[in-house]
Short mmCIF file of C-alpha atoms and ligand atoms in Angstrom, two decimals:
data_model
loop_
_atom_site.label_atom_id
_atom_site.label_comp_id
_atom_site.label_asym_id
_atom_site.label_seq_id
_atom_site.Cartn_x
_atom_site.Cartn_y
_atom_site.Cartn_z
CA UNK A 1 0.00 0.12 -0.05
CA UNK A 2 1.36 3.31 -0.94
CA UNK A 3 1.08 7.00 0.89
CA UNK A 4 -1.88 7.69 -1.36
CA UNK A 5 -4.27 4.91 -0.53
CA UNK A 6 -3.45 4.95 3.48
CA UNK A 7 -4.23 8.73 3.16
CA UNK A 8 -7.36 7.70 1.33
CA UNK A 9 -8.67 5.49 3.95
CA UNK A 10 -7.64 7.79 6.75
CA UNK A 11 -9.64 10.55 5.22
CA UNK A 12 -12.45 8.31 4.76
CA UNK A 13 -12.68 7.06 8.29
CA UNK A 14 -12.39 10.43 9.74
CA UNK A 15 -15.12 12.23 7.53
CA UNK A 16 -17.77 9.22 8.15
CA UNK A 17 -17.41 8.48 12.06
CA UNK A 18 -20.40 10.27 13.00
CA UNK A 19 -22.58 8.26 10.60
CA UNK A 20 -24.43 5.15 11.70
CA UNK A 21 -23.07 2.25 10.27
CA UNK A 22 -25.44 -0.29 8.06
CA UNK A 23 -25.46 -3.97 8.03
CA UNK A 24 -21.70 -4.75 6.93
CA UNK A 25 -20.55 -6.79 4.05
CA UNK A 26 -16.97 -6.25 3.77
CA UNK A 27 -16.88 -7.26 -0.03
CA UNK A 28 -19.66 -5.04 -0.89
CA UNK A 29 -18.78 -1.41 -2.11
CA UNK A 30 -22.43 -0.66 -3.13
CA UNK A 31 -25.59 -2.65 -2.25
CA UNK A 32 -29.11 -2.32 -3.65
CA UNK A 33 -31.70 -3.59 -1.21
CA UNK A 34 -35.15 -3.98 -2.70
CA UNK A 35 -34.85 -0.91 -4.95
CA UNK A 36 -37.48 0.88 -6.85
CA UNK A 37 -37.66 4.36 -8.41
CA UNK A 38 -40.78 6.12 -9.36
CA UNK A 39 -40.68 9.69 -10.62
CA UNK A 40 -43.95 11.29 -9.85
CA UNK A 41 -46.20 12.74 -12.42
CA UNK A 42 -45.16 16.05 -13.48
CA UNK A 43 -46.85 19.09 -15.44
CA UNK A 44 -49.25 16.63 -17.45
CA UNK A 45 -46.82 14.14 -18.09
CA UNK A 46 -47.34 10.39 -16.44
CA UNK A 47 -44.81 8.95 -13.65
CA UNK A 48 -42.54 6.86 -14.79
CA UNK A 49 -41.03 3.55 -13.00
CA UNK A 50 -37.75 3.71 -13.70
CA UNK A 51 -36.53 0.87 -11.47
CA UNK A 52 -38.27 -2.27 -9.94
CA UNK A 53 -36.97 -5.01 -7.56
CA UNK A 54 -33.44 -3.98 -7.98
CA UNK A 55 -31.30 -6.14 -5.48
CA UNK A 56 -27.59 -6.69 -6.22
CA UNK A 57 -24.02 -6.04 -5.02
CA UNK A 58 -21.09 -4.19 -6.37
CA UNK A 59 -18.16 -6.20 -4.98
CA UNK A 60 -15.21 -3.88 -3.45
CA UNK A 61 -12.19 -2.96 -5.81
CA UNK A 62 -14.47 -4.42 -8.99
CA UNK A 63 -14.87 -2.83 -12.23
CA UNK A 64 -18.46 -3.50 -12.71
CA UNK A 65 -20.43 -2.76 -15.84
CA UNK A 66 -24.19 -1.77 -16.09
CA UNK A 67 -25.43 -2.25 -19.59
CA UNK A 68 -28.95 -1.37 -20.95
CA UNK A 69 -30.72 0.05 -23.74
CA UNK A 70 -31.87 3.72 -23.62
CA UNK A 71 -34.44 4.42 -20.89
CA UNK A 72 -33.52 1.35 -19.50
CA UNK A 73 -32.78 3.01 -15.87
CA UNK A 74 -28.96 3.11 -16.09
CA UNK A 75 -28.39 6.90 -14.97
CA UNK A 76 -31.28 6.49 -12.58
CA UNK A 77 -29.00 3.62 -10.67
CA UNK A 78 -26.16 5.58 -10.81
CA UNK A 79 -27.82 8.91 -9.10
CA UNK A 80 -29.25 6.48 -6.27
CA UNK A 81 -25.51 5.40 -5.49
CA UNK A 82 -24.22 8.91 -5.15
CA UNK A 83 -27.51 10.25 -3.39
CA UNK A 84 -28.73 12.64 -6.20
CA UNK A 85 -31.98 10.81 -5.96
CA UNK A 86 -33.51 9.02 -3.45
CA UNK A 87 -35.12 5.52 -3.78
CA UNK A 88 -38.88 5.27 -3.86
CA UNK A 89 -38.58 1.78 -1.94
CA UNK A 90 -35.37 0.13 -0.40
CA UNK A 91 -32.12 1.21 0.45
CA UNK A 92 -28.81 1.96 -1.18
CA UNK A 93 -25.58 0.93 0.72
CA UNK A 94 -22.31 2.52 -0.20
CA UNK A 95 -19.07 1.35 1.67
CA UNK A 96 -21.08 0.02 4.48
CA UNK A 97 -23.46 3.17 4.80
CA UNK A 98 -27.30 3.70 4.17
CA UNK A 99 -26.63 6.64 1.53
CA UNK A 100 -30.60 6.69 0.86
CA UNK A 101 -30.84 7.85 4.52
CA UNK A 102 -28.50 10.84 4.48
CA UNK A 103 -29.25 14.39 4.01
CA UNK A 104 -27.63 17.85 4.11
CA UNK A 105 -23.95 18.01 5.48
CA UNK A 106 -23.95 14.23 6.24
CA UNK A 107 -24.96 13.51 2.44
CA UNK A 108 -21.96 16.21 1.28
CA UNK A 109 -19.55 14.54 3.20
CA UNK A 110 -20.42 10.98 2.01
CA UNK A 111 -20.56 12.33 -1.81
CA UNK A 112 -16.66 13.14 -1.27
CA UNK A 113 -15.83 9.57 -1.67
CA UNK A 114 -18.06 9.03 -4.59
CA UNK A 115 -16.58 10.39 -7.84
CA UNK A 116 -18.47 10.65 -11.18
CA UNK A 117 -17.63 11.40 -14.79
CA UNK A 118 -20.01 12.11 -17.50
CA UNK A 119 -20.60 11.58 -21.13
CA UNK A 120 -20.26 15.25 -21.81
CA UNK A 121 -17.36 16.22 -19.20
CA UNK A 122 -19.45 19.09 -17.67
CA UNK A 123 -16.18 21.13 -17.08
CA UNK A 124 -16.80 24.91 -16.36
CA UNK A 125 -15.55 26.85 -19.26
CA UNK A 126 -14.46 29.59 -17.56
CA UNK A 127 -12.09 27.54 -15.58
CA UNK A 128 -8.62 26.17 -16.73
CA UNK A 129 -8.15 22.39 -16.36
CA UNK A 130 -6.25 22.93 -12.87
CA UNK A 131 -8.95 25.13 -11.41
CA UNK A 132 -11.66 22.75 -12.58
CA UNK A 133 -9.74 20.24 -10.95
CA UNK A 134 -9.31 21.97 -8.03
CA UNK A 135 -13.15 22.86 -7.55
CA UNK A 136 -14.08 20.15 -5.12
CA UNK A 137 -11.06 20.66 -2.99
CA UNK A 138 -11.96 24.17 -2.77
CA UNK A 139 -15.66 22.92 -2.06
CA UNK A 140 -14.33 20.47 0.61
CA UNK A 141 -12.07 23.45 2.29
CA UNK A 142 -8.61 22.31 1.34
CA UNK A 143 -5.64 24.61 2.02
CA UNK A 144 -4.43 26.70 -1.18
CA UNK A 145 -1.03 24.91 -0.80
CA UNK A 146 -2.53 21.66 -0.50
CA UNK A 147 -5.04 22.17 -3.53
CA UNK A 148 -2.04 23.32 -5.59
CA UNK A 149 0.03 20.01 -4.85
CA UNK A 150 -2.98 17.89 -5.21
CA UNK A 151 -3.87 19.27 -8.63
CA UNK A 152 -0.38 18.81 -9.80
CA UNK A 153 -0.42 14.98 -8.62
CA UNK A 154 -3.76 14.55 -10.33
CA UNK A 155 -2.70 16.09 -13.55
CA UNK A 156 0.02 14.01 -13.99
CA UNK A 157 -1.93 11.00 -12.69
CA UNK A 158 -4.66 11.28 -15.73
CA UNK A 159 -1.43 12.10 -18.15
CA UNK A 160 -2.07 15.79 -19.10
CA UNK A 161 0.51 17.72 -16.75
CA UNK A 162 1.40 19.86 -19.66
CA UNK A 163 -2.41 21.31 -19.92
CA UNK A 164 -2.25 22.92 -16.24
CA UNK A 165 -3.41 26.19 -17.77
CA UNK A 166 -5.71 25.46 -20.61
CA UNK A 167 -9.20 25.90 -20.79
CA UNK A 168 -11.86 23.02 -21.52
CA UNK A 169 -12.13 25.09 -25.31
CA UNK A 170 -8.32 24.45 -26.00
CA UNK A 171 -8.60 20.45 -25.10
CA UNK A 172 -9.63 17.49 -27.08
CA UNK A 173 -12.37 15.52 -25.79
CA UNK A 174 -10.15 12.59 -24.63
CA UNK A 175 -8.00 15.65 -22.54
CA UNK A 176 -11.47 17.15 -21.40
CA UNK A 177 -12.42 13.66 -20.16
CA UNK A 178 -8.96 13.29 -18.52
CA UNK A 179 -9.54 16.50 -16.58
CA UNK A 180 -13.06 15.24 -15.64
CA UNK A 181 -11.46 11.83 -14.07
CA UNK A 182 -9.02 13.74 -11.95
CA UNK A 183 -11.47 16.20 -10.77
CA UNK A 184 -13.54 12.98 -9.63
CA UNK A 185 -10.76 11.51 -8.15
CA UNK A 186 -9.53 14.78 -6.18
CA UNK A 187 -10.96 13.92 -2.80
CA UNK A 188 -10.14 10.45 -3.29
CA UNK A 189 -12.88 8.52 -3.57
CA UNK A 190 -13.53 4.73 -2.78
CA UNK A 191 -16.15 4.60 -5.78
CA UNK A 192 -15.96 6.06 -9.41
CA UNK A 193 -19.14 6.18 -11.10
CA UNK A 194 -18.95 6.56 -14.78
CA UNK A 195 -22.26 7.58 -16.75
CA UNK A 196 -21.37 6.85 -20.67
CA UNK A 197 -18.22 8.78 -20.15
CA UNK A 198 -16.50 7.12 -23.53
CA UNK A 199 -19.82 7.45 -25.48
CA UNK A 200 -18.79 11.08 -27.18
CA UNK A 201 -15.36 9.79 -27.78
CA UNK A 202 -13.91 7.95 -30.92
CA UNK A 203 -12.75 4.63 -30.71
CA UNK A 204 -9.23 4.89 -30.39
CA UNK A 205 -9.67 7.87 -27.34
CA UNK A 206 -12.33 5.55 -25.88
CA UNK A 207 -9.29 2.88 -25.54
CA UNK A 208 -7.22 5.18 -24.04
CA UNK A 209 -9.67 6.51 -21.28
CA UNK A 210 -10.70 2.70 -20.42
CA UNK A 211 -6.96 2.00 -20.25
CA UNK A 212 -6.70 4.93 -17.64
CA UNK A 213 -9.79 3.63 -15.75
CA UNK A 214 -8.46 0.28 -15.54
CA UNK A 215 -4.93 1.67 -14.10
CA UNK A 216 -6.93 3.75 -11.76
CA UNK A 217 -8.63 0.45 -10.29
CA UNK A 218 -5.70 -1.41 -10.02
CA UNK A 219 -3.21 1.19 -8.82
CA UNK A 220 -5.58 3.00 -6.50
CA UNK A 221 -8.11 0.22 -5.75
CA UNK A 222 -11.02 2.49 -6.63
CA UNK A 223 -14.03 0.71 -7.52
CA UNK A 224 -15.38 1.77 -10.87
CA UNK A 225 -19.43 1.60 -11.97
CA UNK A 226 -19.52 1.73 -15.63
CA UNK A 227 -22.66 2.81 -17.36
CA UNK A 228 -23.00 1.99 -20.78
CA UNK A 229 -25.13 1.09 -23.68
CA UNK A 230 -21.88 -0.05 -25.31
CA UNK A 231 -21.14 -4.11 -25.01
CA UNK A 232 -17.53 -3.12 -26.31
CA UNK A 233 -16.89 -1.05 -23.35
CA UNK A 234 -18.13 -3.79 -20.88
CA UNK A 235 -15.85 -6.38 -22.60
CA UNK A 236 -12.93 -4.29 -22.66
CA UNK A 237 -13.02 -3.24 -18.95
CA UNK A 238 -15.31 -4.86 -16.69
CA UNK A 239 -15.23 -8.29 -15.16
CA UNK A 240 -18.60 -8.08 -13.46
CA UNK A 241 -21.83 -6.88 -15.54
CA UNK A 242 -25.30 -6.36 -14.61
CA UNK A 243 -27.77 -6.22 -17.51
CA UNK A 244 -30.83 -3.85 -16.92
CA UNK A 245 -34.06 -3.85 -18.91
CA UNK A 246 -37.13 -1.74 -18.55
CA UNK A 247 -36.02 -1.09 -14.85
CA UNK A 248 -35.42 -4.35 -13.86
CA UNK A 249 -31.83 -6.30 -13.77
CA UNK A 250 -32.64 -9.24 -16.12
CA UNK A 251 -29.07 -10.65 -15.80
CA UNK A 252 -25.87 -10.21 -13.55
CA UNK A 253 -22.64 -12.02 -12.84
CA UNK A 254 -19.06 -12.39 -14.22
CA UNK A 255 -18.65 -11.00 -17.83
CA UNK A 256 -17.19 -14.40 -18.81
CA UNK A 257 -19.95 -16.32 -17.66
CA UNK A 258 -23.08 -14.16 -18.61
CA UNK A 259 -21.67 -13.54 -22.33
CA UNK A 260 -20.47 -17.07 -22.77
CA UNK A 261 -24.31 -18.21 -21.75
CA UNK A 262 -26.55 -15.42 -22.31
CA UNK A 263 -30.03 -16.15 -21.25
CA UNK A 264 -31.81 -12.91 -21.75
CA UNK A 265 -33.11 -12.00 -25.06
CA UNK A 266 -31.46 -8.43 -24.36
CA UNK A 267 -28.15 -9.93 -23.21
CA UNK A 268 -28.16 -12.03 -26.53
CA UNK A 269 -28.65 -8.91 -28.84
CA UNK A 270 -26.05 -7.15 -27.00
CA UNK A 271 -23.61 -10.17 -27.67
CA UNK A 272 -24.75 -10.10 -31.29
CA UNK A 273 -23.46 -6.69 -31.65
CA UNK A 274 -19.77 -7.86 -30.71
CA UNK A 275 -19.39 -10.94 -32.37
CA UNK A 276 -22.03 -9.94 -35.32
CA UNK A 277 -24.79 -12.61 -36.37
CA UNK A 278 -24.56 -12.27 -39.84
CA UNK A 279 -22.89 -14.44 -42.63
CA UNK A 280 -20.42 -12.89 -45.15
CA UNK A 281 -22.83 -11.47 -48.22
CA UNK A 282 -20.71 -13.74 -50.54
CA UNK A 283 -22.05 -16.71 -48.37
CA UNK A 284 -25.39 -15.32 -47.60
CA UNK A 285 -26.64 -14.79 -51.07
CA UNK A 286 -25.90 -18.56 -52.11
CA UNK A 287 -27.83 -20.25 -49.35
CA UNK A 288 -30.79 -22.26 -50.82
CA UNK A 289 -33.72 -23.45 -48.94
CA UNK A 290 -33.37 -27.08 -50.36
CA UNK A 291 -30.49 -29.27 -51.12
CA UNK A 292 -28.69 -29.74 -54.36
CA UNK A 293 -27.08 -32.87 -55.57
CA UNK A 294 -23.29 -32.83 -54.55
CA UNK A 295 -24.15 -29.95 -52.72
CA UNK A 296 -23.63 -29.20 -48.70
CA UNK A 297 -25.72 -28.26 -45.70
CA UNK A 298 -24.96 -25.05 -44.03
CA UNK A 299 -24.88 -25.56 -40.36
CA UNK A 300 -24.01 -22.73 -37.89
CA UNK A 301 -22.31 -23.74 -34.50
CA UNK A 302 -22.20 -21.44 -31.59
CA UNK A 303 -18.93 -21.36 -29.85
CA UNK A 304 -18.62 -20.60 -26.26
CA UNK A 305 -15.70 -21.35 -23.62
CA UNK A 306 -12.22 -21.17 -23.47
CA UNK A 307 -10.69 -22.75 -26.70
CA UNK A 308 -14.29 -24.52 -27.27
CA UNK A 309 -13.82 -23.94 -31.12
CA UNK A 310 -10.11 -24.40 -31.73
CA UNK A 311 -10.21 -28.38 -32.63
CA UNK A 312 -13.94 -28.78 -33.47
CA UNK A 313 -13.78 -28.83 -37.17
CA UNK A 314 -10.89 -31.26 -36.72
CA UNK A 315 -12.55 -33.48 -34.32
CA UNK A 316 -15.95 -33.46 -36.15
CA UNK A 317 -14.19 -34.61 -39.72
CA UNK A 318 -11.86 -37.20 -37.58
CA UNK A 319 -14.88 -38.61 -35.40
CA UNK A 320 -17.40 -38.74 -38.19
CA UNK A 321 -15.09 -39.16 -41.21
CA UNK A 322 -16.53 -36.46 -43.22
CA UNK A 323 -15.10 -33.71 -45.74
CA UNK A 324 -16.36 -31.13 -43.18
CA UNK A 325 -16.02 -27.47 -44.94
CA UNK A 326 -15.51 -24.19 -42.77
CA UNK A 327 -17.51 -21.62 -44.68
CA UNK A 328 -17.49 -18.87 -42.35
CA UNK A 329 -16.09 -18.20 -38.82
CA UNK A 330 -16.43 -15.25 -36.29
CA UNK A 331 -14.86 -15.64 -32.82
CA UNK A 332 -14.41 -13.40 -29.99
CA UNK A 333 -12.72 -13.58 -26.69
CA UNK A 334 -14.64 -12.00 -23.80
CA UNK A 335 -13.29 -12.32 -20.42
CA UNK A 336 -11.03 -14.94 -21.51
CA UNK A 337 -13.76 -17.15 -23.09
CA UNK A 338 -14.12 -17.82 -26.75
CA UNK A 339 -17.78 -16.42 -28.09
CA UNK A 340 -18.90 -16.83 -31.64
CA UNK A 341 -19.86 -19.17 -34.42
CA UNK A 342 -18.35 -21.48 -37.00
CA UNK A 343 -20.40 -22.02 -40.31
CA UNK A 344 -19.77 -25.27 -41.45
CA UNK A 345 -20.64 -27.06 -44.79
CA UNK A 346 -21.44 -30.55 -44.67
CA UNK A 347 -21.34 -32.68 -47.63
CA UNK A 348 -24.57 -34.18 -48.82
CA UNK A 349 -23.38 -36.60 -51.66
CA UNK A 350 -24.67 -37.06 -54.97
CA UNK A 351 -27.99 -38.88 -53.62
CA UNK A 352 -28.41 -35.54 -51.42
CA UNK A 353 -28.46 -37.76 -48.35
CA UNK A 354 -29.27 -35.95 -44.97
CA UNK A 355 -27.53 -38.95 -43.34
CA UNK A 356 -23.96 -36.65 -42.65
CA UNK A 357 -26.08 -33.92 -41.38
CA UNK A 358 -28.20 -36.05 -38.73
CA UNK A 359 -25.02 -37.54 -37.58
CA UNK A 360 -23.10 -34.01 -37.39
CA UNK A 361 -26.06 -32.57 -35.58
CA UNK A 362 -26.14 -35.36 -33.06
CA UNK A 363 -22.39 -35.37 -32.90
CA UNK A 364 -22.60 -31.47 -31.75
CA UNK A 365 -25.63 -31.83 -29.52
CA UNK A 366 -23.59 -34.83 -27.59
CA UNK A 367 -20.78 -32.25 -27.06
CA UNK A 368 -23.22 -29.32 -26.25
CA UNK A 369 -22.56 -27.16 -29.12
CA UNK A 370 -25.93 -25.40 -30.11
CA UNK A 371 -26.30 -25.62 -33.75
CA UNK A 372 -28.90 -24.70 -36.42
CA UNK A 373 -29.35 -25.67 -39.94
CA UNK A 374 -29.35 -22.56 -42.01
CA UNK A 375 -29.95 -23.92 -45.53
CA UNK A 376 -27.93 -25.47 -48.46
CA UNK A 377 -25.40 -24.42 -51.01
CA UNK A 378 -24.71 -25.98 -54.21
N1 ATP B 401 -35.88 13.13 -13.65
C1 ATP B 401 -36.84 12.39 -14.16
N2 ATP B 401 -38.08 12.83 -14.31
C2 ATP B 401 -38.85 11.93 -14.90
N3 ATP B 401 -38.58 10.66 -15.52
C3 ATP B 401 -37.17 10.37 -15.49
C4 ATP B 401 -36.47 11.15 -14.98
N4 ATP B 401 -35.02 10.83 -14.98
C5 ATP B 401 -35.36 9.71 -15.84
N5 ATP B 401 -36.77 9.50 -16.30
C6 ATP B 401 -37.37 8.30 -16.64
O1 ATP B 401 -37.05 7.18 -16.09
C7 ATP B 401 -36.62 6.12 -17.35
C8 ATP B 401 -35.11 5.94 -17.05
O2 ATP B 401 -34.31 6.69 -17.47
P1 ATP B 401 -32.89 6.64 -17.32
O3 ATP B 401 -32.14 8.06 -17.47
O4 ATP B 401 -32.65 6.00 -15.74
O5 ATP B 401 -32.46 5.69 -18.49
P2 ATP B 401 -30.67 5.38 -19.02
O6 ATP B 401 -30.82 3.82 -18.98
O7 ATP B 401 -29.80 6.24 -18.36
O8 ATP B 401 -30.84 5.98 -20.44
P3 ATP B 401 -30.13 6.70 -21.30
O9 ATP B 401 -29.17 5.21 -21.95
O10 ATP B 401 -31.03 7.15 -22.57
O11 ATP B 401 -29.15 7.46 -20.79
C9 ATP B 401 -37.05 6.88 -18.49
O12 ATP B 401 -38.45 6.24 -18.98
C10 ATP B 401 -36.66 8.28 -18.40
O13 ATP B 401 -37.70 9.13 -19.18
MG1 MG B 402 -28.42 7.62 -18.84
#
């Protein structure tokens, strides 16, 4: 443990002494207990049930992805973590305190240990990078000299020490988000909430910012909650994932488990975005509904698990004595697991016999590879 971390812990204890502890669970950084959130009807607009029956835990020190379509309730969920919103029912326990029960000064103190970064950075345009980062420290009443030293440290941490005196308008999107991250970390929070923080950035900049967040998690031990509608972000950074749909948690667990065995259609659709469900056009345009003599049946096999697809074609060909053709393959790696599909051509012979197809499907089923027949090619 370095000086930075021990200071962070010391500071947390000092600010939170007065607050009554909630039921403790040492491995949980955030715990949602029976949460629902209803926004009341307003100016003729009907009320909205944004979240219902939410019960899950975000492990201490983890990077946890929260993924869902627009309107699923992701931002509502993060606003409950930092106490910007109160739940309609239930409690939100953050670092062993019931944040949903806090108000006023107690809430503001607790919020110092919860940093947040945003899609549009939310920097003050009239302040330099350094002065944006200094803001939470000024509010917390730090001495000028301490602020100066801390800001320099933070600028270096996020890799923009040379941008000290630049205004937001003089910074790129990636640099602005680095300022946002430095500002969020200024008061040494134990949790960092990221609400679509890379959605406004290009893929290369996204990658760099995600790498920075991974470093922060590793070096400072900050728990990161990553809100996103992009599966690729979860895949790059998170080990745990919660899938939200229409205000409900539809799946949660380890990224590798959830995305190798997706159960809910929403999870499956997110997965399809990364691994692609489509066949190469040249192949798709040749697929016919009926067999042709001397042609092949086209079978798509789903591949899930470490190294699962590596030897499949060779084993199938050997064990069944078939000339199996590999027509297309799309395999990705998610959380160390292979996820994707192989599209195989199974020879029909001159009599268009389905015998080889039947044997192939039986063999795949025996080894628990989900498979479907797409049609035939000549
Ligand atoms: N302050 C609010 N007042 C009323 N309704 C709200 C408020 N904030 C969110 N909602 C509604 O709650 C539901 C969930 O919204 P939320 O912003 O949490 O979704 P989201 O998953 O973050 O969506 P997006 O990906 O578009 O940001 C939506 O139906 C939204 O219209
Ligand atoms: Mg949102």
